[in-house]
């Protein structure tokens, strides 16, 4: 026999828990999302069920109380109507949290909710059919076959929610997983207890406790919120967009990249992390919903648009562009946001979250475009593919050192420049200007530089360069490599493993590198030259360095960039620049190598100007080591024959 006082206590407990959850949810103030609305509906259903439990228990303890007949009969309708909606609403909630709901079109939604519609019709027509329940003259409740149908429908939605959870496991945060697992365990236990002993009304209390966990770990989004405006952070962006991609949800993305954010932060003296959202908060609110707006970095804001017609999206982009071209009033300052707008869609253009993060984090092409979309975003795909190629390059043997020979002014072989090339199995041949900037940003450049130096050391160790009269081989140094801690010791350690004459290695630094830190660079050059290494300056004439500072460095050779040679052929002023540059370097008592030599006339000009070395396609383009050895072998035979 049912213990009505015990069940009364269970129902009161469930009611209090649900009311507290409802009040806390309202205080939190985040009621705008579909999942928030579904959660509140669920709480009201549980409150209704709790009240039904209270009434049933009360009248069970006071069977002769006035109005019992009407109240209990009406209460059964309210209970079954609301309780039949609980599992379908929970399925809806889980679908919203995991972004699965938008995979379903109107027809699929109709099919999915047929069991719910059937159960509601069974309840509403129970007065005529008595299929769900009956009550005898003593107000004793009797279950009908229709209740079994309701439980089967509930089981269907329960399993469907579990399937959604499993399919979304990798796109949900750990705390959301924990909350939903907590719910399944509690609700499952409560239902099992009530099925085993129908006199113990545990089901509603277990559901209330389960949803308390959901409220604490899912509805409470403090771990997703960025700033006072209630926008979402980078973690939320990653999870939400990954869910959209996983479930093939169509989403349009607008990324605002503010290129002068560091200057703005200094001007305003504000928190660099919040300054952008603070300035734009009021403007963005009418454009995109709070929960579809993300602040993933100091210089970017991302807005997601669902089910937005293309015409409307284009209008939004144009309006943002026009507004961003004007100044903003902030803290009594007039601020200009130098903004680039990137527009892409999931899944048409964006196929994984890393591509979105590229749009947010990586340097943009220097094409001065303020709106980038469509083919403009190809750089994202290319860059990501290059990063992947770089990460697998060493394991797959993708890197190879090419050599471009250098010659004395009389066309005798002088040396070679070692240049890195990459042969990726998917992307094919990649040139340094494609992958070196990416390698510098993701940290692989150090390994690449070491690889080139090791290959050059192996080549010198073989004795081939010496037998062919090569004076030295040039190895490029990147600015990042020079700035590494214990860089000098690292270089010496590599070269000493091969027991070679260090004067065979001529390190090249660029003019722009020299301009960054003369004192540090001068110290590095001094230490390495003491060990016997040589040093050249590459690409001279392309930077804006202080000339006296450059020539204060203890360099052996200055390599004049090809642009100065080619410019001398085009104009009188170009010739004046080349002549005076060479004259100045000679006065500094440095040797001169000119790059980009392609014709005999250029060689005659440079011979007249008195340079020391030549390099360019007139002699050879960069070629693999074996081809380089074959080339200098043929040239040596020709030289010997000429001597005879």
Tab-separated table of C-alpha atoms in Angstrom, residues 42 83-95 112-113 115-116 119 149-167 179-193 195 203 206-208 210-211 214:
chain	number	residue	atom	x	y	z
A	42	UNK	CA	10.963	21.483	-18.719
A	83	UNK	CA	4.421	14.543	-18.309
A	84	UNK	CA	3.943	13.136	-21.818
A	85	UNK	CA	5.734	16.263	-23.076
A	86	UNK	CA	8.734	15.870	-20.768
A	87	UNK	CA	10.843	13.395	-22.760
A	88	UNK	CA	10.111	15.019	-26.148
A	89	UNK	CA	11.102	18.373	-24.628
A	90	UNK	CA	14.263	16.833	-23.183
A	91	UNK	CA	15.101	15.449	-26.626
A	92	UNK	CA	14.539	18.950	-28.020
A	93	UNK	CA	16.804	20.388	-25.325
A	94	UNK	CA	19.651	17.955	-26.032
A	95	UNK	CA	19.286	18.603	-29.767
A	112	UNK	CA	10.015	12.790	-35.036
A	113	UNK	CA	7.173	14.202	-32.999
A	115	UNK	CA	4.832	9.664	-30.984
A	116	UNK	CA	4.369	12.797	-28.860
A	119	UNK	CA	0.341	10.345	-26.644
A	149	UNK	CA	2.107	3.687	-24.992
A	150	UNK	CA	3.113	6.902	-23.199
A	151	UNK	CA	6.046	5.132	-21.555
A	152	UNK	CA	7.098	3.614	-24.874
A	153	UNK	CA	7.013	7.064	-26.476
A	154	UNK	CA	9.043	8.420	-23.556
A	155	UNK	CA	11.543	5.588	-24.030
A	156	UNK	CA	11.769	6.463	-27.731
A	157	UNK	CA	12.719	10.087	-26.967
A	158	UNK	CA	14.995	9.007	-24.145
A	159	UNK	CA	16.923	6.726	-26.517
A	160	UNK	CA	16.860	9.376	-29.260
A	161	UNK	CA	18.378	11.878	-26.822
A	162	UNK	CA	21.041	9.323	-25.928
A	163	UNK	CA	21.829	8.816	-29.633
A	164	UNK	CA	22.165	12.584	-30.073
A	165	UNK	CA	24.469	12.709	-27.068
A	166	UNK	CA	26.703	9.972	-28.469
A	167	UNK	CA	26.814	11.564	-31.932
A	179	UNK	CA	25.818	17.125	-16.691
A	180	UNK	CA	23.904	15.084	-19.244
A	181	UNK	CA	25.371	11.790	-18.036
A	182	UNK	CA	24.395	12.858	-14.516
A	183	UNK	CA	20.854	13.455	-15.779
A	184	UNK	CA	20.573	10.095	-17.525
A	185	UNK	CA	21.771	8.260	-14.420
A	186	UNK	CA	19.448	10.037	-12.000
A	187	UNK	CA	16.377	9.881	-14.220
A	188	UNK	CA	17.026	6.269	-15.151
A	189	UNK	CA	17.364	5.340	-11.477
A	190	UNK	CA	14.160	7.176	-10.533
A	191	UNK	CA	12.112	5.600	-13.311
A	192	UNK	CA	13.495	2.154	-12.487
A	193	UNK	CA	12.569	2.512	-8.798
A	195	UNK	CA	8.563	0.818	-12.172
A	203	UNK	CA	10.326	9.681	-10.920
A	206	UNK	CA	14.884	12.161	-9.817
A	207	UNK	CA	14.088	14.301	-12.869
A	208	UNK	CA	14.256	17.461	-10.763
A	210	UNK	CA	18.893	15.503	-12.843
A	211	UNK	CA	17.956	18.903	-14.211
A	214	UNK	CA	22.027	20.312	-16.073
